[in-house]
Short mmCIF file of C-alpha atoms and ligand atoms in Angstrom, two decimals:
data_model
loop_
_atom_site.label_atom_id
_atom_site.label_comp_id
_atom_site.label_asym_id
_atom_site.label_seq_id
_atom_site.Cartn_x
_atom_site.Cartn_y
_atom_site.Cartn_z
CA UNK A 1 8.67 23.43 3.00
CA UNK A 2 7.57 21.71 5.96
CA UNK A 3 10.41 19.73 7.94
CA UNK A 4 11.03 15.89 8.49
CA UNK A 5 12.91 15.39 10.72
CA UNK A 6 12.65 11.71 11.27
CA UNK A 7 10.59 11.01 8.32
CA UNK A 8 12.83 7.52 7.41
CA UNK A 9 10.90 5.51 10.55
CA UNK A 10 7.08 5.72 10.52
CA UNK A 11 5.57 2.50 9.55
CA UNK A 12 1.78 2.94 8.90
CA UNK A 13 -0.56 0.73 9.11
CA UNK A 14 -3.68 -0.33 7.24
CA UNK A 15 -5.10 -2.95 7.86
CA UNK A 16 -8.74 -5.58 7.14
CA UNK A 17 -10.33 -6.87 10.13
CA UNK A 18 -12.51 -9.98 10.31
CA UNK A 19 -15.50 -7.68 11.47
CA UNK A 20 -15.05 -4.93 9.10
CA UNK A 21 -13.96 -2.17 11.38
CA UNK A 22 -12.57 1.56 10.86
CA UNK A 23 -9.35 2.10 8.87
CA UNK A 24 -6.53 2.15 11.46
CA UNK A 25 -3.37 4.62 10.71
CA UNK A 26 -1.09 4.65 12.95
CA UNK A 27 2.05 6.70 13.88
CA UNK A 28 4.92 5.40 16.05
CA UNK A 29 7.64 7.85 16.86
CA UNK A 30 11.12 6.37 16.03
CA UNK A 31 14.78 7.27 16.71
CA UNK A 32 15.96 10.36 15.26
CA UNK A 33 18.61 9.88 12.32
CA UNK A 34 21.26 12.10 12.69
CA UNK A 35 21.26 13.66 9.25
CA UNK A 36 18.39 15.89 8.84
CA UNK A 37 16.96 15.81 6.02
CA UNK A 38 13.95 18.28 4.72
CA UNK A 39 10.99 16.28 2.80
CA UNK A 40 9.93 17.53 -0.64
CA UNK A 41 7.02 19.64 -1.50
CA UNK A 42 4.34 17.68 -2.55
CA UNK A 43 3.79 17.59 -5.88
CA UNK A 44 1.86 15.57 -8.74
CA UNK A 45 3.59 13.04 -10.95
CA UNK A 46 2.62 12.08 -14.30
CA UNK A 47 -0.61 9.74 -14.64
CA UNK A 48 0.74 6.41 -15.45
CA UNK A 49 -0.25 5.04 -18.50
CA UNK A 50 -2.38 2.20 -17.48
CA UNK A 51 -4.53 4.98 -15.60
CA UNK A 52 -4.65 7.12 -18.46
CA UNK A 53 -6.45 4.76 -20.31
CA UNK A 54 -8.43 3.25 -18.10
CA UNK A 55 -12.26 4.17 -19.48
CA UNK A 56 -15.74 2.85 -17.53
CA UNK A 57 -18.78 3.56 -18.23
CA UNK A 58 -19.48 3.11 -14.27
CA UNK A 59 -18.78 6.61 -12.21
CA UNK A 60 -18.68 6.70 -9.05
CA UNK A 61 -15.40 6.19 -6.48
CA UNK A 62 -15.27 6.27 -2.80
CA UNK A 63 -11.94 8.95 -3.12
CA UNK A 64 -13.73 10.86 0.22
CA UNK A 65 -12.45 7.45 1.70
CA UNK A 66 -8.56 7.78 1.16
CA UNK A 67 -7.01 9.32 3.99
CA UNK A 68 -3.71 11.30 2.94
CA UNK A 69 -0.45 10.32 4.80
CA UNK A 70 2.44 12.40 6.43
CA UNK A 71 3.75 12.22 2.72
CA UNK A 72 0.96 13.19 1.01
CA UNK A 73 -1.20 10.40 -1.35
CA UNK A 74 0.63 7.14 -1.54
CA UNK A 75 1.67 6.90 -5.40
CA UNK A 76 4.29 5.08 -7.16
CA UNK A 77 6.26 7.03 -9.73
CA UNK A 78 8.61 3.97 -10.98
CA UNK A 79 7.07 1.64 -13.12
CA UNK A 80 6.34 -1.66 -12.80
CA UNK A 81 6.33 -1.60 -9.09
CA UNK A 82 8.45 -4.46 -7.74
CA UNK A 83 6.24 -7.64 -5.30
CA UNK A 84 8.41 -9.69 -3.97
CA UNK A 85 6.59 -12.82 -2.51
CA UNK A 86 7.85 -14.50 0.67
CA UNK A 87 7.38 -18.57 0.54
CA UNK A 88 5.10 -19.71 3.39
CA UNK A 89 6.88 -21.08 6.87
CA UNK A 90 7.68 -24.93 6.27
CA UNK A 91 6.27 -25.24 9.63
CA UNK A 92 2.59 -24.77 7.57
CA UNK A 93 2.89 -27.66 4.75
CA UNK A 94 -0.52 -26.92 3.96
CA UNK A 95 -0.61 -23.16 3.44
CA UNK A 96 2.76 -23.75 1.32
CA UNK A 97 0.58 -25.26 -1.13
CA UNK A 98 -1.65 -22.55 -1.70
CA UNK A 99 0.38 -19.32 -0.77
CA UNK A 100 2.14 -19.44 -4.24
CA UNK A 101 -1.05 -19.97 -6.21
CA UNK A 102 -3.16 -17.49 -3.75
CA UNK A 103 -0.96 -14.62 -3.81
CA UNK A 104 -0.13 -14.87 -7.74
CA UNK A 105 -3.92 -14.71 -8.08
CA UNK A 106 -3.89 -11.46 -6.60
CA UNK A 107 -1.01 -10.11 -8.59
CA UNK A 108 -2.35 -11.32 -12.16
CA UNK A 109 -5.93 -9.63 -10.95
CA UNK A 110 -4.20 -6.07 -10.34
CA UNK A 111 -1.48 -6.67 -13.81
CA UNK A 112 -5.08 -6.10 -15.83
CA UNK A 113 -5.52 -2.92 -14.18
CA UNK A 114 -1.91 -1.40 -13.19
CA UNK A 115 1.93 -2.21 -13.78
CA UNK A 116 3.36 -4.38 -10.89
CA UNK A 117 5.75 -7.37 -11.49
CA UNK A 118 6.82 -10.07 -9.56
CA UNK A 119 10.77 -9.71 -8.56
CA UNK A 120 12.81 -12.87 -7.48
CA UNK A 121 15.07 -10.41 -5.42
CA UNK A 122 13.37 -9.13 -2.29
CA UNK A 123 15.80 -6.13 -1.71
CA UNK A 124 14.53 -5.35 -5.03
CA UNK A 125 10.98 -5.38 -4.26
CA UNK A 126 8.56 -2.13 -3.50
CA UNK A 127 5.93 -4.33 -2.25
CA UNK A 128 6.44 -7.24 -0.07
CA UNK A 129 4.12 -10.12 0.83
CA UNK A 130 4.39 -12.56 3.42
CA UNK A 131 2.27 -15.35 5.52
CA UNK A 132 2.92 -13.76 8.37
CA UNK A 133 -0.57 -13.35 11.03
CA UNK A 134 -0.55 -9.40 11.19
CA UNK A 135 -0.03 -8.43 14.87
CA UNK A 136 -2.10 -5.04 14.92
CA UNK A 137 -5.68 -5.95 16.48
CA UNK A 138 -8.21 -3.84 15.73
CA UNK A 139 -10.82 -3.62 18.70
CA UNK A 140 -9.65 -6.52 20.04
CA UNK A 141 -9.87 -8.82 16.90
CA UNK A 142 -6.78 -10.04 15.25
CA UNK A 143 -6.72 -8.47 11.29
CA UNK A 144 -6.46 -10.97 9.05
CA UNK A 145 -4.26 -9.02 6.76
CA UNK A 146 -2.71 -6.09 6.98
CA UNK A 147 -0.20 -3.48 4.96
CA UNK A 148 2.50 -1.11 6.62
CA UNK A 149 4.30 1.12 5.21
CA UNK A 150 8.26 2.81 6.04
CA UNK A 151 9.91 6.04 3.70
CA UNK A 152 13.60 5.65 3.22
CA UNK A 153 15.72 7.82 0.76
CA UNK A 154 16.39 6.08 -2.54
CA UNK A 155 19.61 5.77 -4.30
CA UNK A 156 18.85 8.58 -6.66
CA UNK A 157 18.38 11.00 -3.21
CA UNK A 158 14.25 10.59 -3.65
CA UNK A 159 12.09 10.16 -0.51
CA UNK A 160 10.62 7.43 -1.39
CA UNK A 161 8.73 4.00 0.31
CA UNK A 162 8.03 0.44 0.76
CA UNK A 163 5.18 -1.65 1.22
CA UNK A 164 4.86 -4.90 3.30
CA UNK A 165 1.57 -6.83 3.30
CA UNK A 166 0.88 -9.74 6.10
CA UNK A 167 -1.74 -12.29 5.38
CA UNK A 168 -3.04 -14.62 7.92
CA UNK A 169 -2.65 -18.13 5.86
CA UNK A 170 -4.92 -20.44 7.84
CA UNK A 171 -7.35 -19.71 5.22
CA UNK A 172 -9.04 -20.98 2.30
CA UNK A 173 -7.02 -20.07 -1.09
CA UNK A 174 -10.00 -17.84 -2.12
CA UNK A 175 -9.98 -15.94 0.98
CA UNK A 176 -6.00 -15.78 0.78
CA UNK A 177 -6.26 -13.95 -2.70
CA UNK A 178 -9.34 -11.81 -1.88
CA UNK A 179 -6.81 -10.30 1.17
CA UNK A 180 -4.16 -9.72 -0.65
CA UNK A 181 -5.67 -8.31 -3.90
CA UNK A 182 -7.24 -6.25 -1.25
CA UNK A 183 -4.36 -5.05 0.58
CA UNK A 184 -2.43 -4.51 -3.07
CA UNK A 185 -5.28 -1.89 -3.39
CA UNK A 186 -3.86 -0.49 -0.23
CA UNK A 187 -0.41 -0.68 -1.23
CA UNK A 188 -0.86 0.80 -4.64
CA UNK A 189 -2.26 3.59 -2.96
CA UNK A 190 -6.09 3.82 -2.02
CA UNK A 191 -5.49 4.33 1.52
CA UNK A 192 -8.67 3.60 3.10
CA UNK A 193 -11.78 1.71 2.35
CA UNK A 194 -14.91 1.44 0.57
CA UNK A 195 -18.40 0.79 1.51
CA UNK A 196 -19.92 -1.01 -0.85
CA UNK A 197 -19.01 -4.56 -0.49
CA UNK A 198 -18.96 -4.83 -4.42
CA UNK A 199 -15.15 -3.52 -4.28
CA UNK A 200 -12.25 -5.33 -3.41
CA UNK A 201 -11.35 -2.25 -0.88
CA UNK A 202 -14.42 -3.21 0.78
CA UNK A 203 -13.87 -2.70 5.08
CA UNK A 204 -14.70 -6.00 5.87
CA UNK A 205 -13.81 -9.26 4.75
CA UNK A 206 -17.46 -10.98 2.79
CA UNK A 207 -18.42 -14.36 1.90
CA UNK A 208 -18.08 -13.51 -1.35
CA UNK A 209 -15.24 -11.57 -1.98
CA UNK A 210 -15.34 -8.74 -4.88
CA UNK A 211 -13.36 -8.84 -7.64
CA UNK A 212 -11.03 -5.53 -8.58
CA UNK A 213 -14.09 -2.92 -9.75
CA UNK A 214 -14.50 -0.12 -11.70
CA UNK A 215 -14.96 2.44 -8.31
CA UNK A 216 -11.80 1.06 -7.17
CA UNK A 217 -10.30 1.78 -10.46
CA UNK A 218 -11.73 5.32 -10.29
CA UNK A 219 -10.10 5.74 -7.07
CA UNK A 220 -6.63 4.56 -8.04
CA UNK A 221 -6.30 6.99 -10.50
CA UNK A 222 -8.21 9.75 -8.53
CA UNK A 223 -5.62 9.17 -6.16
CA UNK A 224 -3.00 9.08 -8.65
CA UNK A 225 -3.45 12.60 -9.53
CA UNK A 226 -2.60 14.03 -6.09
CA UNK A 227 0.39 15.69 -4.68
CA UNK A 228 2.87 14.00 -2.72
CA UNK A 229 6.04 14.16 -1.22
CA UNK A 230 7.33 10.56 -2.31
CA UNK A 231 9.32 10.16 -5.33
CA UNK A 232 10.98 13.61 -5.13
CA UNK A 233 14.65 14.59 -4.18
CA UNK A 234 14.99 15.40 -0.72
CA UNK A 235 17.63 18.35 0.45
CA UNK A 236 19.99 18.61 3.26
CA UNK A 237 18.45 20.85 5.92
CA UNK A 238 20.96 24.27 6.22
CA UNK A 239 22.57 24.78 9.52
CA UNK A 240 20.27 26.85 11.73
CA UNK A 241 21.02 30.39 11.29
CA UNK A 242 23.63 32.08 13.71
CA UNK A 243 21.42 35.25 15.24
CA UNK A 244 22.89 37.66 16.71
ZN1 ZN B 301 -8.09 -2.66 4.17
#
């Protein structure tokens, strides 16, 4: 069993630059807690249903592509997974009129594919969303969305985590729901990117953005049968053994 120390602080970060450039993950060191906890083994959960029956006649996935965290793959094991979506700054009347209808774009593209569910209660929510410019830059260019990441220890004692996905808003409502349904991809759990710009996990941000496909698809549930540490009980590390 490996030990985490001071798993409950490392936001990670994913994010989609304007130019289309690498995958960033990132580690910040945080404060220890005091209580020592040891991180489960990783281990597979069930398929979830949606994934089980997911059938295309297109092969092919870009899995190579998903880079594994500290935790293992990034898989839900609590169904539907909770998006709780923050209203737009009053400061930006403009993107207040489109957030609502951009964002629940996204949400209704991924409900074909996988169970998520909006939640009116944002300490409820796995996932949240907000029109907030991402601060990461990514060779020098600001992202224009971007989706972190932070394990905390659930009320039923499992390591588990939560998502939060920043969207620049000064765009158009298209562009607003192409980010997010792409950074949903990320926070569902295909952490990393595709190639072809026919997925919506595509690097870069296109003219045309792609719609949810069937690689990405093969990839979510690819990814869905890996091991990971989230979504398992932690333990209390044992006092260090007195040696003689
Ligand atoms: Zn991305």
């Amino acid at each position: 069993m490996v030990h985490f120390p001071r798993f409950k602080n490392w936001p990670i970060a994913i994010g989609l630059s304007f130019l289309g450039l690498l995958v960033a993950l990132m580690l910040h060191g945080a404060a220890p807690s005091h209580a020592e906890q040891q991180a489960p083994p990783a281990q597979v959960h069930p398929l979830p249903m949606a994934l089980q029956k997911w059938q295309s006649d297109q092969q092919g996935d870009y899995f190579d592509q998903v880079k594994v965290t500290r935790v293992g793959y990034l898989v839900w094991s609590h169904f539907p997974v909770r998006v709780f979506v923050q209203p737009a700054p009053k400061s930006l009347p403009l993107v207040r009129q489109k957030w609502p209808q951009a964002v629940d774009q996204a949400i209704q593209d991924w409900q074909t594919y996988f169970p998520i569910e909006m939640t009116t209660e944002a300490s409820q929510a796995d996932i949240l969303i907000s029109a907030i410019d991402p601060t990461q830059r990514s060779q020098g260019r600001v992202r224009s969305a971007e989706t972190r990441f932070k394990l905390y220890v659930d009320d039923q004692n499992r390591l588990a985590h939560r998502c939060t996905i920043q969207v620049r808003a000064n765009q158009t409502e298209t562009y607003i729901a192409a980010a997010v349904r792409h950074e949903l991809g990320h926070a569902l759990g295909i952490w990393g990117h595709s190639r072809l710009a026919s997925d919506a996990l595509y690097f870069s941000q296109v003219r045309t953005p792609a719609p949810i496909s069937a690689r990405d698809m093969n990839t979510l549930r690819r990814v869905y049968q890996q091991p990971t540490r989230l979504g398992w009980p932690v333990t209390a590390s044992s006092p260090p053994a007195n040696t003689p």
